PDB file of C-alpha atoms in Angstrom:
ATOM      1  CA  MET A  16      88.955  78.905  81.199  1.00 41.00           C
ATOM      2  CA  VAL A  17      87.097  79.259  77.890  1.00 46.00           C
ATOM      3  CA  LEU A  18      84.361  81.895  77.948  1.00 53.00           C
ATOM      4  CA  THR A  19      81.227  80.071  76.852  1.00 59.00           C
ATOM      5  CA  ALA A  20      77.940  81.780  76.044  1.00 62.00           C
ATOM      6  CA  GLY A  21      76.668  80.792  79.497  1.00 65.00           C
ATOM      7  CA  ALA A  22      79.751  82.261  81.181  1.00 65.00           C
ATOM      8  CA  ALA A  23      79.330  85.496  79.221  1.00 65.00           C
ATOM      9  CA  ARG A  24      75.764  85.772  80.505  1.00 71.00           C
ATOM     10  CA  GLY A  25      77.040  85.049  84.008  1.00 72.00           C
ATOM     11  CA  TRP A  26      79.592  87.853  83.816  1.00 71.00           C
ATOM     12  CA  ARG A  27      76.926  90.304  82.654  1.00 72.00           C
ATOM     13  CA  ILE A  28      74.720  89.337  85.597  1.00 76.00           C
ATOM     14  CA  ALA A  29      77.611  89.552  88.073  1.00 76.00           C
ATOM     15  CA  ARG A  30      78.683  92.971  86.837  1.00 72.00           C
ATOM     16  CA  ARG A  31      75.115  94.263  87.099  1.00 75.00           C
ATOM     17  CA  TYR A  32      74.107  92.904  90.501  1.00 80.00           C
ATOM     18  CA  ALA A  33      77.235  91.953  92.464  1.00 83.00           C
ATOM     19  CA  VAL A  34      78.409  95.564  92.845  1.00 88.00           C
ATOM     20  CA  PRO A  35      75.214  97.622  92.512  1.00 88.00           C
ATOM     21  CA  ALA A  36      75.218 101.372  91.986  1.00 88.00           C
ATOM     22  CA  PRO A  37      73.907 102.196  95.512  1.00 92.00           C
ATOM     23  CA  MET A  38      76.830 100.274  97.025  1.00 94.00           C
ATOM     24  CA  ILE A  39      79.293 102.185  94.857  1.00 93.00           C
ATOM     25  CA  ARG A  40      77.729 105.537  95.807  1.00 95.00           C
ATOM     26  CA  ARG A  41      77.682 104.843  99.551  1.00 96.00           C
ATOM     27  CA  ALA A  42      81.214 103.454  99.641  1.00 96.00           C
ATOM     28  CA  THR A  43      82.539 106.379  97.604  1.00 96.00           C
ATOM     29  CA  GLU A  44      80.814 108.923  99.841  1.00 97.00           C
ATOM     30  CA  ARG A  45      82.350 107.421 102.984  1.00 96.00           C
ATOM     31  CA  ARG A  46      85.803 107.116 101.408  1.00 96.00           C
ATOM     32  CA  LEU A  47      85.785 110.748 100.238  1.00 96.00           C
ATOM     33  CA  ALA A  48      84.736 111.747 103.755  1.00 96.00           C
ATOM     34  CA  GLY A  49      87.858 110.038 105.115  1.00 95.00           C
ATOM     35  CA  ASP A  50      85.894 107.180 106.698  1.00 97.00           C
ATOM     36  CA  TRP A  51      87.534 104.051 105.316  1.00 96.00           C
ATOM     37  CA  ARG A  52      85.762 101.815 107.820  1.00 96.00           C
ATOM     38  CA  GLY A  53      82.433 103.242 106.704  1.00 97.00           C
ATOM     39  CA  ALA A  54      83.391 102.633 103.075  1.00 97.00           C
ATOM     40  CA  CYS A  55      84.138  99.011 103.926  1.00 97.00           C
ATOM     41  CA  ALA A  56      80.816  98.644 105.723  1.00 97.00           C
ATOM     42  CA  ALA A  57      78.986 100.096 102.706  1.00 97.00           C
ATOM     43  CA  ALA A  58      80.655  97.512 100.444  1.00 96.00           C
ATOM     44  CA  ASP A  59      79.952  94.680 102.931  1.00 95.00           C
ATOM     45  CA  VAL A  60      83.593  94.215 103.923  1.00 96.00           C
ATOM     46  CA  ALA A  61      84.207  93.214 107.547  1.00 93.00           C
ATOM     47  CA  VAL A  62      87.338  94.769 109.099  1.00 93.00           C
ATOM     48  CA  ASP A  63      89.004  92.125 111.246  1.00 88.00           C
ATOM     49  CA  PHE A  64      91.680  94.179 113.020  1.00 87.00           C
ATOM     50  CA  ASN A  65      92.278  97.265 115.130  1.00 85.00           C
ATOM     51  CA  LEU A  66      95.028  99.475 113.803  1.00 81.00           C
ATOM     52  CA  SER A  67      97.190 101.048 116.510  1.00 74.00           C
ATOM     53  CA  LEU A  68      98.908 104.122 115.131  1.00 64.00           C
ATOM     54  CA  GLY A  69     102.259 105.439 116.177  1.00 70.00           C
ATOM     55  CA  THR A  70     104.802 103.725 113.929  1.00 83.00           C
ATOM     56  CA  ALA A  71     105.891 104.419 110.386  1.00 86.00           C
ATOM     57  CA  THR A  72     104.479 101.082 109.239  1.00 89.00           C
ATOM     58  CA  THR A  73     101.037 101.571 110.762  1.00 89.00           C
ATOM     59  CA  ASP A  74     100.925 105.120 109.411  1.00 90.00           C
ATOM     60  CA  ARG A  75     101.602 103.735 105.942  1.00 93.00           C
ATOM     61  CA  ILE A  76      98.859 101.121 106.351  1.00 94.00           C
ATOM     62  CA  GLU A  77      96.430 103.815 107.509  1.00 94.00           C
ATOM     63  CA  GLU A  78      97.292 105.908 104.448  1.00 95.00           C
ATOM     64  CA  ASP A  79      96.633 102.942 102.156  1.00 96.00           C
ATOM     65  CA  LEU A  80      93.300 102.266 103.857  1.00 97.00           C
ATOM     66  CA  ARG A  81      92.204 105.859 103.272  1.00 96.00           C
ATOM     67  CA  HIS A  82      92.612 105.180  99.540  1.00 97.00           C
ATOM     68  CA  LEU A  83      91.027 101.722  99.590  1.00 97.00           C
ATOM     69  CA  ALA A  84      87.998 101.439  97.278  1.00 97.00           C
ATOM     70  CA  PRO A  85      86.317  98.282  98.655  1.00 97.00           C
ATOM     71  CA  GLU A  86      83.601  98.291  96.010  1.00 95.00           C
ATOM     72  CA  LEU A  87      86.258  98.320  93.272  1.00 93.00           C
ATOM     73  CA  LEU A  88      88.057  95.461  95.008  1.00 94.00           C
ATOM     74  CA  ARG A  89      84.812  93.478  95.111  1.00 92.00           C
ATOM     75  CA  TRP A  90      84.366  94.109  91.376  1.00 88.00           C
ATOM     76  CA  HIS A  91      87.764  92.611  90.519  1.00 86.00           C
ATOM     77  CA  LEU A  92      87.927  89.583  92.831  1.00 87.00           C
ATOM     78  CA  PRO A  93      87.708  86.110  91.212  1.00 81.00           C
ATOM     79  CA  ARG A  94      84.358  84.637  90.229  1.00 79.00           C
ATOM     80  CA  ARG A  95      83.423  81.455  88.388  1.00 69.00           C
ATOM     81  CA  PRO A  96      80.536  82.251  86.025  1.00 61.00           C
ATOM     82  CA  SER A  97      81.662  79.467  83.692  1.00 56.00           C
ATOM     83  CA  THR A  98      80.490  77.003  86.374  1.00 59.00           C
ATOM     84  CA  GLY A  99      77.062  78.604  86.557  1.00 58.00           C
ATOM     85  CA  HIS A 100      77.873  80.608  89.712  1.00 66.00           C
ATOM     86  CA  THR A 101      78.218  84.396  89.646  1.00 74.00           C
ATOM     87  CA  ALA A 102      79.207  84.657  93.314  1.00 83.00           C
ATOM     88  CA  LEU A 103      82.761  85.278  94.461  1.00 87.00           C
ATOM     89  CA  THR A 104      85.043  82.258  94.474  1.00 83.00           C
ATOM     90  CA  PRO A 105      84.885  81.125  98.124  1.00 85.00           C
ATOM     91  CA  ARG A 106      87.644  80.669 100.700  1.00 84.00           C
ATOM     92  CA  ARG A 107      90.398  82.552  98.890  1.00 86.00           C
ATOM     93  CA  LEU A 108      92.809  84.989 100.511  1.00 88.00           C
ATOM     94  CA  SER A 109      94.157  87.770  98.266  1.00 89.00           C
ATOM     95  CA  VAL A 110      97.106  89.932  99.339  1.00 91.00           C
ATOM     96  CA  LEU A 111      96.641  93.675  98.864  1.00 94.00           C
ATOM     97  CA  ALA A 112      99.940  95.002 100.229  1.00 93.00           C
ATOM     98  CA  ARG A 113     103.019  93.961 102.186  1.00 92.00           C
ATOM     99  CA  TYR A 114     104.771  96.161 104.727  1.00 92.00           C
ATOM    100  CA  ASP A 115     107.772  96.271 107.016  1.00 87.00           C
ATOM    101  CA  ASP A 116     107.648  94.165 110.172  1.00 81.00           C
ATOM    102  CA  ASP A 117     106.206  91.303 108.049  1.00 85.00           C
ATOM    103  CA  LEU A 118     102.712  92.819 108.120  1.00 89.00           C
ATOM    104  CA  VAL A 119     100.399  91.833 105.264  1.00 90.00           C
ATOM    105  CA  LEU A 120      97.086  93.450 104.335  1.00 93.00           C
ATOM    106  CA  ALA A 121      94.786  90.927 102.683  1.00 92.00           C
ATOM    107  CA  VAL A 122      91.141  90.280 101.871  1.00 93.00           C
ATOM    108  CA  GLY A 123      89.339  86.974 102.319  1.00 90.00           C
ATOM    109  CA  SER A 124      86.452  85.856 100.138  1.00 89.00           C
ATOM    110  CA  PRO A 125      83.200  84.450 101.622  1.00 86.00           C
ATOM    111  CA  ARG A 126      82.706  81.049 103.184  1.00 77.00           C
ATOM    112  CA  THR A 127      80.570  79.756 100.309  1.00 75.00           C
ATOM    113  CA  GLY A 128      79.241  80.838  96.957  1.00 72.00           C
ATOM    114  CA  TYR A 129      75.642  80.527  98.091  1.00 75.00           C
ATOM    115  CA  GLY A 130      75.277  82.711 101.191  1.00 77.00           C
ATOM    116  CA  ARG A 131      76.128  86.269 102.098  1.00 83.00           C
ATOM    117  CA  GLN A 132      78.969  87.593  99.952  1.00 88.00           C
ATOM    118  CA  GLN A 133      80.765  89.393 102.757  1.00 91.00           C
ATOM    119  CA  LEU A 134      84.486  89.994 102.413  1.00 93.00           C
ATOM    120  CA  ARG A 135      86.937  90.068 105.320  1.00 92.00           C
ATOM    121  CA  LEU A 136      89.795  92.583 105.498  1.00 94.00           C
ATOM    122  CA  VAL A 137      92.656  91.206 107.587  1.00 90.00           C
ATOM    123  CA  LEU A 138      96.095  92.310 108.736  1.00 90.00           C
ATOM    124  CA  THR A 139      98.388  89.364 109.318  1.00 86.00           C
ATOM    125  CA  SER A 140     101.895  88.993 110.691  1.00 82.00           C
ATOM    126  CA  GLY A 141     104.070  86.911 108.409  1.00 70.00           C
ATOM    127  CA  PRO A 142     103.208  85.311 105.062  1.00 65.00           C
ATOM    128  CA  PRO A 143      99.511  84.416 104.723  1.00 66.00           C
ATOM    129  CA  ARG A 144      98.897  80.685 104.627  1.00 62.00           C
ATOM    130  CA  THR A 145      96.088  78.324 103.827  1.00 57.00           C
ATOM    131  CA  SER A 146      94.359  76.665 106.748  1.00 53.00           C
ATOM    132  CA  GLY A 147      91.660  74.155 107.504  1.00 50.00           C
ATOM    133  CA  PRO A 148      88.473  74.561 109.517  1.00 44.00           C
ATOM    134  CA  PRO A 149      88.729  74.777 113.312  1.00 41.00           C
ATOM    135  CA  MET A 150      88.259  71.661 115.404  1.00 36.00           C
ATOM    136  CA  VAL A 151      84.808  72.898 116.454  1.00 35.00           C
ATOM    137  CA  TYR A 152      83.241  73.999 113.197  1.00 36.00           C
ATOM    138  CA  ARG A 153      79.751  75.448 113.294  1.00 39.00           C
ATOM    139  CA  GLY A 154      79.120  75.345 109.555  1.00 42.00           C
ATOM    140  CA  ASP A 155      78.133  78.224 107.314  1.00 42.00           C
ATOM    141  CA  ALA A 156      74.596  78.785 108.560  1.00 43.00           C
ATOM    142  CA  ASP A 157      75.627  81.642 110.868  1.00 42.00           C
ATOM    143  CA  HIS A 158      76.843  83.709 107.890  1.00 42.00           C
ATOM    144  CA  GLU A 159      79.825  85.028 109.827  1.00 46.00           C
ATOM    145  CA  PRO A 160      82.880  86.141 107.813  1.00 48.00           C
ATOM    146  CA  CYS A 161      85.134  83.363 106.605  1.00 50.00           C
ATOM    147  CA  THR A 162      88.033  82.723 108.998  1.00 56.00           C
ATOM    148  CA  TRP A 163      89.952  80.053 107.083  1.00 61.00           C
ATOM    149  CA  HIS A 164      90.972  79.747 103.457  1.00 66.00           C
ATOM    150  CA  ARG A 165      91.915  77.000 101.050  1.00 72.00           C
ATOM    151  CA  TYR A 166      93.929  79.169  98.644  1.00 74.00           C
ATOM    152  CA  VAL A 167      96.235  82.177  98.836  1.00 80.00           C
ATOM    153  CA  ASP A 168      96.132  84.061  95.544  1.00 76.00           C
ATOM    154  CA  PRO A 169      99.058  86.003  94.040  1.00 75.00           C
ATOM    155  CA  ASP A 170      99.366  89.604  95.261  1.00 84.00           C
ATOM    156  CA  LEU A 171      96.745  91.847  93.658  1.00 88.00           C
ATOM    157  CA  PRO A 172      97.935  94.851  91.628  1.00 89.00           C
ATOM    158  CA  ARG A 173      97.084  98.142  93.264  1.00 92.00           C
ATOM    159  CA  HIS A 174      94.878  99.362  90.435  1.00 90.00           C
ATOM    160  CA  VAL A 175      92.156  96.916  91.515  1.00 91.00           C
ATOM    161  CA  TRP A 176      91.760  98.525  94.969  1.00 95.00           C
ATOM    162  CA  ASP A 177      93.870 101.681  95.455  1.00 96.00           C
ATOM    163  CA  THR A 178      92.286 104.876  94.068  1.00 95.00           C
ATOM    164  CA  ARG A 179      95.734 106.407  93.574  1.00 94.00           C
ATOM    165  CA  HIS A 180      96.558 103.737  90.996  1.00 91.00           C
ATOM    166  CA  THR A 181      93.296 103.138  89.116  1.00 87.00           C
ATOM    167  CA  GLY A 182      94.676 105.024  86.112  1.00 80.00           C
ATOM    168  CA  GLU A 183      97.234 102.238  85.662  1.00 80.00           C
ATOM    169  CA  LEU A 184      94.611  99.701  84.590  1.00 75.00           C
ATOM    170  CA  LEU A 185      95.055 100.141  80.819  1.00 68.00           C
ATOM    171  CA  THR A 186      98.853 100.188  81.064  1.00 70.00           C
ATOM    172  CA  TRP A 187      98.891  97.034  83.193  1.00 68.00           C
ATOM    173  CA  TYR A 188      96.766  95.291  80.578  1.00 60.00           C
ATOM    174  CA  GLY A 189      99.145  96.312  77.806  1.00 58.00           C
ATOM    175  CA  LEU A 190      97.091  99.221  76.463  1.00 56.00           C
ATOM    176  CA  GLY A 191      98.404 102.749  76.129  1.00 57.00           C
ATOM    177  CA  PRO A 192      96.854 105.760  77.871  1.00 53.00           C
ATOM    178  CA  ALA A 193      95.657 107.327  74.605  1.00 48.00           C
ATOM    179  CA  PRO A 194      92.066 106.769  73.375  1.00 45.00           C
ATOM    180  CA  HIS A 195      91.587 103.542  71.445  1.00 46.00           C
ATOM    181  CA  ASP A 196      89.713 103.253  68.182  1.00 41.00           C
ATOM    182  CA  HIS A 197      88.656  99.755  69.185  1.00 48.00           C
ATOM    183  CA  LEU A 198      88.837  97.641  72.310  1.00 53.00           C
ATOM    184  CA  ILE A 199      89.350  93.938  72.632  1.00 54.00           C
ATOM    185  CA  TRP A 200      85.734  93.073  73.319  1.00 53.00           C
ATOM    186  CA  ASP A 201      84.616  95.105  70.285  1.00 56.00           C
ATOM    187  CA  LEU A 202      86.868  92.998  68.074  1.00 57.00           C
ATOM    188  CA  HIS A 203      85.497  89.787  69.509  1.00 51.00           C
ATOM    189  CA  ASP A 204      81.941  90.996  69.090  1.00 51.00           C
ATOM    190  CA  THR A 205      82.646  91.313  65.358  1.00 47.00           C
ATOM    191  CA  ASP A 206      84.430  87.946  65.125  1.00 53.00           C
ATOM    192  CA  ARG A 207      87.821  89.568  64.553  1.00 67.00           C
ATOM    193  CA  PHE A 208      89.465  87.306  67.102  1.00 68.00           C
ATOM    194  CA  ARG A 209      92.903  87.209  65.523  1.00 74.00           C
ATOM    195  CA  GLN A 210      93.126  90.996  65.394  1.00 76.00           C
ATOM    196  CA  ALA A 211      92.319  91.230  69.091  1.00 74.00           C
ATOM    197  CA  TRP A 212      95.266  88.936  69.858  1.00 78.00           C
ATOM    198  CA  ALA A 213      97.514  90.622  67.285  1.00 84.00           C
ATOM    199  CA  ASP A 214      96.914  94.076  68.755  1.00 82.00           C
ATOM    200  CA  LEU A 215      98.543  92.834  71.948  1.00 82.00           C
ATOM    201  CA  GLY A 216     101.498  91.303  70.098  1.00 88.00           C
ATOM    202  CA  ALA A 217     100.272  87.687  69.973  1.00 87.00           C
ATOM    203  CA  ASP A 218      99.771  86.124  66.551  1.00 87.00           C
ATOM    204  CA  VAL A 219      97.286  83.268  66.124  1.00 81.00           C
ATOM    205  CA  PRO A 220      97.882  81.093  63.025  1.00 78.00           C
ATOM    206  CA  GLU A 221      94.883  80.842  60.728  1.00 72.00           C
ATOM    207  CA  GLN A 222      94.756  77.068  61.088  1.00 66.00           C
ATOM    208  CA  HIS A 223      94.391  77.421  64.861  1.00 60.00           C
ATOM    209  CA  LEU A 224      91.416  79.696  64.379  1.00 58.00           C
ATOM    210  CA  GLN A 225      89.815  77.118  62.107  1.00 55.00           C
ATOM    211  CA  VAL A 226      90.454  74.176  64.433  1.00 49.00           C
ATOM    212  CA  ASN A 227      90.203  75.868  67.837  1.00 52.00           C
ATOM    213  CA  ARG A 228      87.852  78.771  67.222  1.00 52.00           C
ATOM    214  CA  ARG A 229      86.202  78.220  70.606  1.00 52.00           C
ATOM    215  CA  LEU A 230      89.539  78.561  72.413  1.00 55.00           C
ATOM    216  CA  VAL A 231      90.629  81.611  70.428  1.00 53.00           C
ATOM    217  CA  ALA A 232      87.344  83.335  71.212  1.00 53.00           C
ATOM    218  CA  GLY A 233      87.013  82.092  74.755  1.00 54.00           C
ATOM    219  CA  TYR A 234      90.064  83.688  76.353  1.00 61.00           C
ATOM    220  CA  TRP A 235      89.023  87.253  75.461  1.00 56.00           C
ATOM    221  CA  TYR A 236      87.961  88.305  78.966  1.00 55.00           C
ATOM    222  CA  ARG A 237      91.484  87.632  80.315  1.00 66.00           C
ATOM    223  CA  LEU A 238      93.444  88.270  77.141  1.00 73.00           C
ATOM    224  CA  PRO A 239      95.343  91.429  78.228  1.00 74.00           C
ATOM    225  CA  GLU A 240      96.123  89.875  81.608  1.00 75.00           C
ATOM    226  CA  ILE A 241      97.434  86.698  79.985  1.00 81.00           C
ATOM    227  CA  VAL A 242      99.690  88.515  77.510  1.00 83.00           C
ATOM    228  CA  HIS A 243     100.963  90.798  80.291  1.00 82.00           C
ATOM    229  CA  ALA A 244     101.951  87.768  82.389  1.00 83.00           C
ATOM    230  CA  VAL A 245     103.617  86.143  79.380  1.00 87.00           C
ATOM    231  CA  ARG A 246     105.715  89.246  78.720  1.00 88.00           C
ATOM    232  CA  GLU A 247     106.862  89.353  82.335  1.00 87.00           C
ATOM    233  CA  THR A 248     107.816  85.679  82.202  1.00 87.00           C
ATOM    234  CA  ALA A 249     109.585  86.058  78.855  1.00 88.00           C
ATOM    235  CA  ALA A 250     111.879  88.682  80.379  1.00 87.00           C
ATOM    236  CA  THR A 251     113.502  85.986  82.534  1.00 86.00           C
ATOM    237  CA  THR A 252     112.667  82.770  80.647  1.00 82.00           C
ATOM    238  CA  SER A 253     113.588  81.558  77.181  1.00 83.00           C
ATOM    239  CA  GLY A 254     111.595  79.306  74.893  1.00 86.00           C
ATOM    240  CA  ARG A 255     107.940  78.376  74.917  1.00 86.00           C
ATOM    241  CA  ILE A 256     105.811  79.673  77.814  1.00 87.00           C
ATOM    242  CA  ALA A 257     102.813  77.592  78.888  1.00 83.00           C
ATOM    243  CA  ALA A 258     100.113  79.959  80.098  1.00 80.00           C
ATOM    244  CA  GLY A 259      97.514  77.240  80.586  1.00 73.00           C
ATOM    245  CA  PRO A 260      96.705  73.594  79.846  1.00 69.00           C
ATOM    246  CA  ASN A 261      96.010  74.355  76.183  1.00 74.00           C
ATOM    247  CA  LEU A 262      97.608  77.754  75.669  1.00 81.00           C
ATOM    248  CA  ALA A 263     101.283  78.506  75.010  1.00 85.00           C
ATOM    249  CA  PHE A 264     103.309  81.414  73.657  1.00 89.00           C
ATOM    250  CA  THR A 265     106.589  81.226  71.728  1.00 90.00           C
ATOM    251  CA  PRO A 266     108.732  84.379  71.292  1.00 91.00           C
ATOM    252  CA  ALA A 267     108.763  85.350  67.617  1.00 91.00           C
ATOM    253  CA  GLY A 268     111.047  88.383  67.720  1.00 89.00           C
ATOM    254  CA  ASP A 269     110.393  92.128  67.902  1.00 89.00           C
ATOM    255  CA  GLY A 270     108.400  91.663  71.065  1.00 88.00           C
ATOM    256  CA  ARG A 271     105.786  89.440  69.452  1.00 93.00           C
ATOM    257  CA  PHE A 272     104.637  85.907  70.269  1.00 92.00           C
ATOM    258  CA  ALA A 273     103.238  82.997  68.305  1.00 90.00           C
ATOM    259  CA  VAL A 274     100.209  81.476  70.025  1.00 87.00           C
ATOM    260  CA  ASP A 275      99.626  77.745  70.161  1.00 81.00           C
ATOM    261  CA  PHE A 276      96.441  76.019  71.388  1.00 75.00           C
ATOM    262  CA  ARG A 277      97.397  72.471  72.306  1.00 68.00           C
ATOM    263  CA  ASP A 278      97.696  70.295  75.396  1.00 56.00           C
ATOM    264  CA  TYR A 279     100.744  71.119  77.516  1.00 55.00           C
ATOM    265  CA  PRO A 280     101.964  69.237  80.580  1.00 57.00           C
ATOM    266  CA  GLY A 281     101.525  70.899  83.915  1.00 56.00           C
ATOM    267  CA  PRO A 282     100.611  72.592  86.143  1.00 55.00           C
ATOM    268  CA  PRO A 283     102.074  74.945  87.151  1.00 58.00           C
ATOM    269  CA  TYR A 284     101.033  77.398  84.463  1.00 57.00           C
ATOM    270  CA  ILE A 285     101.843  81.060  84.697  1.00 62.00           C
ATOM    271  CA  CYS A 286      98.298  82.425  84.780  1.00 58.00           C
ATOM    272  CA  LEU A 287      95.554  79.849  84.088  1.00 52.00           C
TER     273      LEU A 287
END
């Protein structure tokens, strides 16, 4: 999970080409026109259900879909540039929202990381589960949307897909709504790694920076998300919190944490 120079280049490429400006414009135009299916089509998201209106639950789902920004969802879904691939991580199912009657709105990632990067919007009954390929499996050459998934990701926060909640992004990452004199990536660009961690309430000892500079620098692209998850866990757990195989946080009082970069047994880890 360390951001290497190659991974940084991969993220820049993904952000430039994976969600191009024409896609954003077309999807936004259709969404603002009230055509959520058209917005999905513009962002290359296949809709794999027919919504029958008439109940409070389906009305709520329809309202959510009118505010779905599929291009924003595509922007935030997991990728693996550190492995040399800028495509979406394949065969993952991410939950967008849960409703009464055990209905779940979710999005599935593509079949592979090499073909068409089409997403699949699904509405399932009951908890989404992983599944294997069908008995008669035709392979990926037909480029049809993925219909089975190896992983079910944790529920996505609404700010990554719901236009009514996009303003919550900074707050969710631990940043206030006011303008910031500096952002995390600016600090890392100037080698002020410890300050970037400290601004989020996580203190990195100087000796860790000297010994594990690559680790301290490498987590920057998920730093707010990691600290946010640690704070949520600390509210119900005491003692050291292992965020990843070589990343742990120890409460240090006054809402701050001491960061430790060592090998910790696991998984599970809370976010890596």
